[in-house]
PDB file of C-alpha atoms in Angstrom:
ATOM      1  CA  LEU A   1      82.667 -63.215  21.407  1.00 51.00           C
ATOM      2  CA  LEU A   2      80.880 -61.053  24.032  1.00 50.00           C
ATOM      3  CA  ARG A   3      81.835 -57.843  22.257  1.00 59.00           C
ATOM      4  CA  GLU A   4      80.576 -59.235  18.957  1.00 60.00           C
ATOM      5  CA  ALA A   5      77.284 -60.156  20.502  1.00 60.00           C
ATOM      6  CA  ASP A   6      76.965 -56.689  22.035  1.00 57.00           C
ATOM      7  CA  LEU A   7      77.815 -55.143  18.702  1.00 60.00           C
ATOM      8  CA  ARG A   8      75.196 -57.191  16.956  1.00 59.00           C
ATOM      9  CA  SER A   9      72.581 -56.313  19.593  1.00 62.00           C
ATOM     10  CA  GLY A  10      73.460 -52.635  19.328  1.00 59.00           C
ATOM     11  CA  THR A  11      73.274 -52.792  15.541  1.00 64.00           C
ATOM     12  CA  ALA A  12      69.820 -54.423  15.687  1.00 64.00           C
ATOM     13  CA  SER A  13      68.620 -51.774  18.185  1.00 67.00           C
ATOM     14  CA  LEU A  14      70.009 -49.047  15.972  1.00 67.00           C
ATOM     15  CA  GLY A  15      68.191 -50.549  13.021  1.00 67.00           C
ATOM     16  CA  LYS A  16      64.934 -50.528  14.916  1.00 72.00           C
ATOM     17  CA  GLU A  17      65.487 -46.896  15.864  1.00 71.00           C
ATOM     18  CA  LEU A  18      66.226 -46.079  12.238  1.00 71.00           C
ATOM     19  CA  ASP A  19      63.049 -47.800  11.169  1.00 70.00           C
ATOM     20  CA  GLU A  20      61.067 -45.897  13.793  1.00 74.00           C
ATOM     21  CA  LEU A  21      62.674 -42.668  12.646  1.00 71.00           C
ATOM     22  CA  ARG A  22      61.831 -43.443   9.045  1.00 72.00           C
ATOM     23  CA  SER A  23      58.210 -44.193  10.066  1.00 74.00           C
ATOM     24  CA  ARG A  24      58.026 -40.947  11.979  1.00 74.00           C
ATOM     25  CA  MET A  25      59.459 -39.023   9.045  1.00 73.00           C
ATOM     26  CA  GLN A  26      56.870 -40.641   6.766  1.00 73.00           C
ATOM     27  CA  ASP A  27      54.065 -39.709   9.182  1.00 71.00           C
ATOM     28  CA  SER A  28      55.453 -36.171   9.377  1.00 73.00           C
ATOM     29  CA  GLY A  29      55.471 -35.987   5.592  1.00 71.00           C
ATOM     30  CA  ASN A  30      51.876 -37.138   5.440  1.00 74.00           C
ATOM     31  CA  LEU A  31      50.924 -34.594   8.103  1.00 76.00           C
ATOM     32  CA  GLN A  32      52.684 -31.866   6.163  1.00 77.00           C
ATOM     33  CA  VAL A  33      50.731 -32.819   3.019  1.00 79.00           C
ATOM     34  CA  GLN A  34      47.503 -32.671   5.008  1.00 80.00           C
ATOM     35  CA  LEU A  35      48.430 -29.319   6.472  1.00 82.00           C
ATOM     36  CA  GLU A  36      49.259 -27.914   3.070  1.00 82.00           C
ATOM     37  CA  ALA A  37      45.931 -29.175   1.718  1.00 83.00           C
ATOM     38  CA  GLU A  38      44.099 -27.553   4.669  1.00 84.00           C
ATOM     39  CA  VAL A  39      45.971 -24.275   4.143  1.00 84.00           C
ATOM     40  CA  LYS A  40      45.092 -24.355   0.453  1.00 86.00           C
ATOM     41  CA  ARG A  41      41.397 -24.922   1.183  1.00 87.00           C
ATOM     42  CA  ALA A  42      41.431 -22.121   3.741  1.00 86.00           C
ATOM     43  CA  GLN A  43      43.057 -19.785   1.256  1.00 87.00           C
ATOM     44  CA  GLU A  44      40.443 -20.704  -1.362  1.00 88.00           C
ATOM     45  CA  GLN A  45      37.658 -20.031   1.134  1.00 89.00           C
ATOM     46  CA  VAL A  46      39.156 -16.655   2.035  1.00 89.00           C
ATOM     47  CA  GLN A  47      39.490 -15.746  -1.622  1.00 89.00           C
ATOM     48  CA  ASP A  48      35.874 -16.780  -2.221  1.00 89.00           C
ATOM     49  CA  GLN A  49      34.687 -14.662   0.714  1.00 90.00           C
ATOM     50  CA  LEU A  50      36.743 -11.719  -0.530  1.00 90.00           C
ATOM     51  CA  ALA A  51      35.229 -12.100  -3.993  1.00 90.00           C
ATOM     52  CA  LYS A  52      31.685 -12.148  -2.532  1.00 91.00           C
ATOM     53  CA  LEU A  53      32.484  -9.095  -0.359  1.00 90.00           C
ATOM     54  CA  THR A  54      33.829  -7.241  -3.393  1.00 90.00           C
ATOM     55  CA  ALA A  55      30.715  -8.124  -5.389  1.00 91.00           C
ATOM     56  CA  ALA A  56      28.489  -6.956  -2.518  1.00 90.00           C
ATOM     57  CA  ARG A  57      30.356  -3.650  -2.282  1.00 91.00           C
ATOM     58  CA  THR A  58      30.079  -3.179  -6.030  1.00 91.00           C
ATOM     59  CA  ALA A  59      26.323  -3.851  -5.922  1.00 91.00           C
ATOM     60  CA  GLU A  60      25.956  -1.416  -3.003  1.00 91.00           C
ATOM     61  CA  GLN A  61      27.806   1.275  -4.916  1.00 91.00           C
ATOM     62  CA  GLN A  62      25.591   0.652  -7.945  1.00 92.00           C
ATOM     63  CA  ASN A  63      22.474   0.864  -5.791  1.00 91.00           C
ATOM     64  CA  ASP A  64      23.697   4.118  -4.211  1.00 91.00           C
ATOM     65  CA  ALA A  65      24.380   5.576  -7.656  1.00 91.00           C
ATOM     66  CA  ALA A  66      20.933   4.499  -8.872  1.00 91.00           C
ATOM     67  CA  LEU A  67      19.302   5.958  -5.746  1.00 91.00           C
ATOM     68  CA  THR A  68      21.129   9.222  -6.209  1.00 90.00           C
ATOM     69  CA  SER A  69      20.107   9.378  -9.860  1.00 90.00           C
ATOM     70  CA  LEU A  70      16.483   8.632  -8.956  1.00 91.00           C
ATOM     71  CA  GLN A  71      16.474  11.336  -6.259  1.00 91.00           C
ATOM     72  CA  GLN A  72      17.875  13.811  -8.765  1.00 91.00           C
ATOM     73  CA  GLN A  73      15.193  12.863 -11.307  1.00 91.00           C
ATOM     74  CA  LEU A  74      12.456  13.236  -8.713  1.00 91.00           C
ATOM     75  CA  GLY A  75      13.839  16.601  -7.647  1.00 89.00           C
ATOM     76  CA  ASP A  76      13.917  17.792 -11.257  1.00 90.00           C
ATOM     77  CA  GLU A  77      10.397  16.500 -11.801  1.00 90.00           C
ATOM     78  CA  ALA A  78       9.164  18.241  -8.653  1.00 90.00           C
ATOM     79  CA  ILE A  79      10.686  21.521  -9.856  1.00 91.00           C
ATOM     80  CA  ARG A  80       9.052  21.150 -13.255  1.00 90.00           C
ATOM     81  CA  ASN A  81       5.676  20.287 -11.662  1.00 90.00           C
ATOM     82  CA  SER A  82       5.912  23.263  -9.317  1.00 90.00           C
ATOM     83  CA  ALA A  83       6.668  25.547 -12.213  1.00 90.00           C
ATOM     84  CA  GLN A  84       3.773  24.105 -14.200  1.00 91.00           C
ATOM     85  CA  ILE A  85       1.422  24.485 -11.229  1.00 92.00           C
ATOM     86  CA  ASN A  86       2.491  28.129 -10.785  1.00 90.00           C
ATOM     87  CA  ARG A  87       1.986  28.757 -14.482  1.00 90.00           C
ATOM     88  CA  LEU A  88      -1.519  27.167 -14.422  1.00 91.00           C
ATOM     89  CA  SER A  89      -2.385  29.101 -11.260  1.00 88.00           C
ATOM     90  CA  LYS A  90      -1.418  32.343 -12.975  1.00 90.00           C
ATOM     91  CA  GLU A  91      -3.483  31.377 -16.022  1.00 89.00           C
ATOM     92  CA  VAL A  92      -6.487  30.639 -13.792  1.00 88.00           C
ATOM     93  CA  ASP A  93      -6.027  34.022 -12.071  1.00 85.00           C
ATOM     94  CA  LEU A  94      -5.843  35.733 -15.429  1.00 87.00           C
ATOM     95  CA  ALA A  95      -8.953  33.927 -16.608  1.00 86.00           C
ATOM     96  CA  ASN A  96     -10.860  34.854 -13.472  1.00 80.00           C
ATOM     97  CA  GLU A  97      -9.812  38.448 -13.823  1.00 78.00           C
ATOM     98  CA  ALA A  98     -10.873  38.454 -17.486  1.00 79.00           C
ATOM     99  CA  ALA A  99     -14.239  36.960 -16.510  1.00 75.00           C
ATOM    100  CA  ARG A 100     -14.668  39.616 -13.799  1.00 67.00           C
ATOM    101  CA  GLN A 101     -13.806  42.426 -16.222  1.00 67.00           C
ATOM    102  CA  MET A 102     -16.219  40.973 -18.775  1.00 68.00           C
ATOM    103  CA  HIS A 103     -18.932  40.825 -16.131  1.00 61.00           C
ATOM    104  CA  LEU A 104     -18.298  44.428 -15.206  1.00 57.00           C
ATOM    105  CA  CYS A 105     -18.324  45.527 -18.862  1.00 57.00           C
ATOM    106  CA  ILE A 106     -21.620  43.764 -19.444  1.00 56.00           C
ATOM    107  CA  CYS A 107     -23.489  44.510 -16.232  1.00 53.00           C
ATOM    108  CA  GLN A 108     -22.309  47.934 -15.078  1.00 52.00           C
ATOM    109  CA  PRO A 109     -23.367  49.908 -18.182  1.00 49.00           C
ATOM    110  CA  VAL A 110     -26.958  48.705 -17.799  1.00 51.00           C
ATOM    111  CA  VAL A 111     -28.292  51.499 -15.650  1.00 51.00           C
ATOM    112  CA  GLY A 112     -31.505  50.828 -13.707  1.00 55.00           C
ATOM    113  CA  LEU A 113     -31.803  47.152 -14.694  1.00 70.00           C
ATOM    114  CA  THR A 114     -32.787  45.361 -11.503  1.00 72.00           C
ATOM    115  CA  CYS A 115     -33.662  41.752 -10.760  1.00 79.00           C
ATOM    116  CA  GLY A 116     -34.032  39.265  -7.980  1.00 81.00           C
ATOM    117  CA  ILE A 117     -32.503  35.847  -7.337  1.00 85.00           C
ATOM    118  CA  GLY A 118     -35.178  33.725  -9.013  1.00 82.00           C
ATOM    119  CA  ILE A 119     -37.120  32.250  -6.096  1.00 87.00           C
ATOM    120  CA  ILE A 120     -40.814  32.070  -5.227  1.00 88.00           C
ATOM    121  CA  LEU A 121     -41.782  33.075  -1.664  1.00 90.00           C
ATOM    122  CA  ALA A 122     -44.685  32.291   0.626  1.00 91.00           C
ATOM    123  CA  LEU A 123     -45.476  33.255   4.205  1.00 89.00           C
ATOM    124  CA  HIS A 124     -44.006  30.968   6.834  1.00 86.00           C
ATOM    125  CA  GLU A 125     -46.229  29.738   9.680  1.00 85.00           C
ATOM    126  CA  GLN A 126     -43.758  31.097  12.239  1.00 82.00           C
ATOM    127  CA  GLY A 127     -43.559  34.460  10.505  1.00 78.00           C
ATOM    128  CA  GLY A 128     -41.471  35.803   7.661  1.00 80.00           C
ATOM    129  CA  CYS A 129     -41.140  34.032   4.312  1.00 91.00           C
ATOM    130  CA  GLN A 130     -39.935  30.684   3.056  1.00 90.00           C
ATOM    131  CA  ILE A 131     -38.814  29.500  -0.381  1.00 90.00           C
ATOM    132  CA  VAL A 132     -41.408  27.371  -2.109  1.00 89.00           C
ATOM    133  CA  ASN A 133     -39.823  27.119  -5.598  1.00 84.00           C
ATOM    134  CA  SER A 134     -37.125  28.408  -7.862  1.00 70.00           C
ATOM    135  CA  THR A 135     -37.895  29.986 -11.241  1.00 60.00           C
ATOM    136  CA  TRP A 136     -34.347  29.337 -12.501  1.00 50.00           C
ATOM    137  CA  HIS A 137     -33.620  25.628 -12.673  1.00 42.00           C
ATOM    138  CA  THR A 138     -30.254  26.227 -14.359  1.00 38.00           C
ATOM    139  CA  ASN A 139     -29.036  28.984 -12.049  1.00 44.00           C
ATOM    140  CA  SER A 140     -26.002  27.573 -10.199  1.00 44.00           C
ATOM    141  CA  SER A 141     -26.375  30.101  -7.388  1.00 48.00           C
ATOM    142  CA  ASN A 142     -29.888  28.890  -6.594  1.00 47.00           C
ATOM    143  CA  ALA A 143     -28.490  25.397  -6.069  1.00 56.00           C
ATOM    144  CA  LYS A 144     -27.380  26.688  -2.667  1.00 77.00           C
ATOM    145  CA  LEU A 145     -30.988  27.420  -1.681  1.00 83.00           C
ATOM    146  CA  LYS A 146     -33.602  24.739  -0.983  1.00 86.00           C
ATOM    147  CA  ASN A 147     -37.350  24.690  -0.931  1.00 87.00           C
ATOM    148  CA  GLY A 148     -38.515  25.183   2.632  1.00 88.00           C
ATOM    149  CA  ASP A 149     -35.632  27.451   3.601  1.00 89.00           C
ATOM    150  CA  ARG A 150     -36.926  30.262   5.840  1.00 91.00           C
ATOM    151  CA  ILE A 151     -35.310  33.649   5.106  1.00 93.00           C
ATOM    152  CA  LEU A 152     -34.167  35.345   8.336  1.00 93.00           C
ATOM    153  CA  GLU A 153     -31.925  38.155   7.104  1.00 94.00           C
ATOM    154  CA  ILE A 154     -31.001  39.898   3.837  1.00 94.00           C
ATOM    155  CA  ASP A 155     -27.594  41.623   3.788  1.00 94.00           C
ATOM    156  CA  GLY A 156     -27.644  41.745   7.589  1.00 93.00           C
ATOM    157  CA  THR A 157     -31.199  43.176   7.838  1.00 93.00           C
ATOM    158  CA  CYS A 158     -33.719  41.149   9.791  1.00 94.00           C
ATOM    159  CA  VAL A 159     -36.796  40.161   7.756  1.00 92.00           C
ATOM    160  CA  ARG A 160     -38.414  37.753  10.201  1.00 90.00           C
ATOM    161  CA  GLU A 161     -41.447  40.016  10.542  1.00 90.00           C
ATOM    162  CA  ASP A 162     -41.691  41.034   6.835  1.00 90.00           C
ATOM    163  CA  ASP A 163     -44.255  39.695   4.399  1.00 90.00           C
ATOM    164  CA  GLU A 164     -43.513  38.340   0.934  1.00 88.00           C
ATOM    165  CA  GLN A 165     -43.597  41.737  -0.772  1.00 89.00           C
ATOM    166  CA  ARG A 166     -41.136  43.351   1.570  1.00 90.00           C
ATOM    167  CA  VAL A 167     -38.756  40.386   1.411  1.00 91.00           C
ATOM    168  CA  GLN A 168     -39.119  40.421  -2.357  1.00 88.00           C
ATOM    169  CA  ASN A 169     -38.274  44.091  -2.567  1.00 89.00           C
ATOM    170  CA  LYS A 170     -35.140  43.633  -0.421  1.00 91.00           C
ATOM    171  CA  LEU A 171     -33.954  40.793  -2.598  1.00 90.00           C
ATOM    172  CA  VAL A 172     -34.214  42.896  -5.776  1.00 88.00           C
ATOM    173  CA  GLY A 173     -31.092  44.819  -6.783  1.00 86.00           C
ATOM    174  CA  VAL A 174     -28.783  45.666  -9.674  1.00 82.00           C
ATOM    175  CA  MET A 175     -28.108  42.755 -12.007  1.00 80.00           C
ATOM    176  CA  GLY A 176     -24.767  41.135 -11.167  1.00 79.00           C
ATOM    177  CA  SER A 177     -24.623  42.438  -7.610  1.00 84.00           C
ATOM    178  CA  LYS A 178     -24.271  40.118  -4.632  1.00 88.00           C
ATOM    179  CA  VAL A 179     -26.801  39.572  -1.897  1.00 91.00           C
ATOM    180  CA  VAL A 180     -26.241  37.581   1.328  1.00 93.00           C
ATOM    181  CA  VAL A 181     -29.248  35.665   2.536  1.00 93.00           C
ATOM    182  CA  LEU A 182     -29.374  34.131   5.994  1.00 93.00           C
ATOM    183  CA  VAL A 183     -31.714  31.112   5.977  1.00 91.00           C
ATOM    184  CA  LYS A 184     -32.929  28.608   8.541  1.00 90.00           C
ATOM    185  CA  ARG A 185     -33.040  25.104   7.175  1.00 85.00           C
ATOM    186  CA  ALA A 186     -35.482  22.657   8.724  1.00 77.00           C
ATOM    187  CA  GLU A 187     -32.936  19.872   9.149  1.00 77.00           C
ATOM    188  CA  ASP A 188     -30.229  22.172  10.575  1.00 77.00           C
ATOM    189  CA  ASP A 189     -30.116  23.758  14.017  1.00 77.00           C
ATOM    190  CA  GLU A 190     -27.917  26.675  12.961  1.00 82.00           C
ATOM    191  CA  SER A 191     -28.654  29.443  10.468  1.00 87.00           C
ATOM    192  CA  LEU A 192     -26.835  29.345   7.125  1.00 89.00           C
ATOM    193  CA  PRO A 193     -25.549  32.439   5.298  1.00 92.00           C
ATOM    194  CA  ILE A 194     -25.619  32.087   1.485  1.00 90.00           C
ATOM    195  CA  SER A 195     -24.097  34.501  -1.026  1.00 89.00           C
ATOM    196  CA  ILE A 196     -25.947  34.811  -4.352  1.00 88.00           C
ATOM    197  CA  ILE A 197     -25.306  36.888  -7.475  1.00 85.00           C
ATOM    198  CA  ARG A 198     -28.471  38.574  -8.775  1.00 82.00           C
ATOM    199  CA  GLY A 199     -29.370  37.649 -12.360  1.00 72.00           C
ATOM    200  CA  VAL A 200     -31.981  38.545 -14.968  1.00 44.00           C
ATOM    201  CA  HIS A 201     -35.483  37.886 -13.703  1.00 41.00           C
ATOM    202  CA  SER A 202     -39.046  38.351 -14.859  1.00 38.00           C
ATOM    203  CA  SER A 203     -40.508  41.846 -15.201  1.00 34.00           C
ATOM    204  CA  THR A 204     -42.633  41.373 -12.064  1.00 34.00           C
ATOM    205  CA  ALA A 205     -39.536  40.902  -9.891  1.00 33.00           C
ATOM    206  CA  GLY A 206     -39.250  44.544  -8.937  1.00 35.00           C
ATOM    207  CA  SER A 207     -42.934  45.509  -8.834  1.00 34.00           C
ATOM    208  CA  ARG A 208     -44.253  46.878  -5.551  1.00 33.00           C
ATOM    209  CA  GLY A 209     -47.984  46.547  -6.020  1.00 33.00           C
ATOM    210  CA  SER A 210     -48.377  42.758  -6.053  1.00 36.00           C
ATOM    211  CA  ARG A 211     -49.980  41.158  -3.038  1.00 35.00           C
ATOM    212  CA  GLU A 212     -50.420  37.657  -4.435  1.00 41.00           C
ATOM    213  CA  PRO A 213     -50.133  34.722  -2.015  1.00 44.00           C
ATOM    214  CA  ASN A 214     -46.856  33.724  -3.649  1.00 55.00           C
ATOM    215  CA  SER A 215     -44.344  36.383  -4.747  1.00 60.00           C
ATOM    216  CA  THR A 216     -41.364  36.010  -7.036  1.00 59.00           C
ATOM    217  CA  ALA A 217     -38.021  37.566  -6.082  1.00 67.00           C
TER     218      ALA A 217
END
């Protein structure tokens, strides 16, 4: 009877252990399912990150290609613009040379034709002469001169002590020739050299007998 009781007790204990083992196995199975689900989610996240990284690399490559193409286009455009600028510069040089040759053809054959620069002079209170008016309102060269300018030198020659007639005579020269006039402007402290091309003037421009208060040069 004692052995039967022990056997029954051992059988019951073994049954409990089996139940516990089954419970543990079930818990282990559930844990395995959870782990598999976590692994699957992690793999999906990694694949999603890889897809985003691939897309970013593709976009970067496309941007690099577009930038390279744009740089090439800008380089080609710069070359074309430089060539066009050089061509226009040459055309301007040719036009200037043609204008100079035309000026020489027109002005040089006229022997003895002299003129002034189209200004009216009067004595300055400090000596010498000043400009009181211009007889050529459309002469672009005279736009450099202003009424009230005091003439100090003509082509490097001092005229501070000269009267209107002497200054007038020194301003007269061959039509188309250049004369450099150094003037003192009232509002400026420094003297100003101005280059002017002589043009056609009135018949009194080169006369030497006039002693009128105002003389035209």
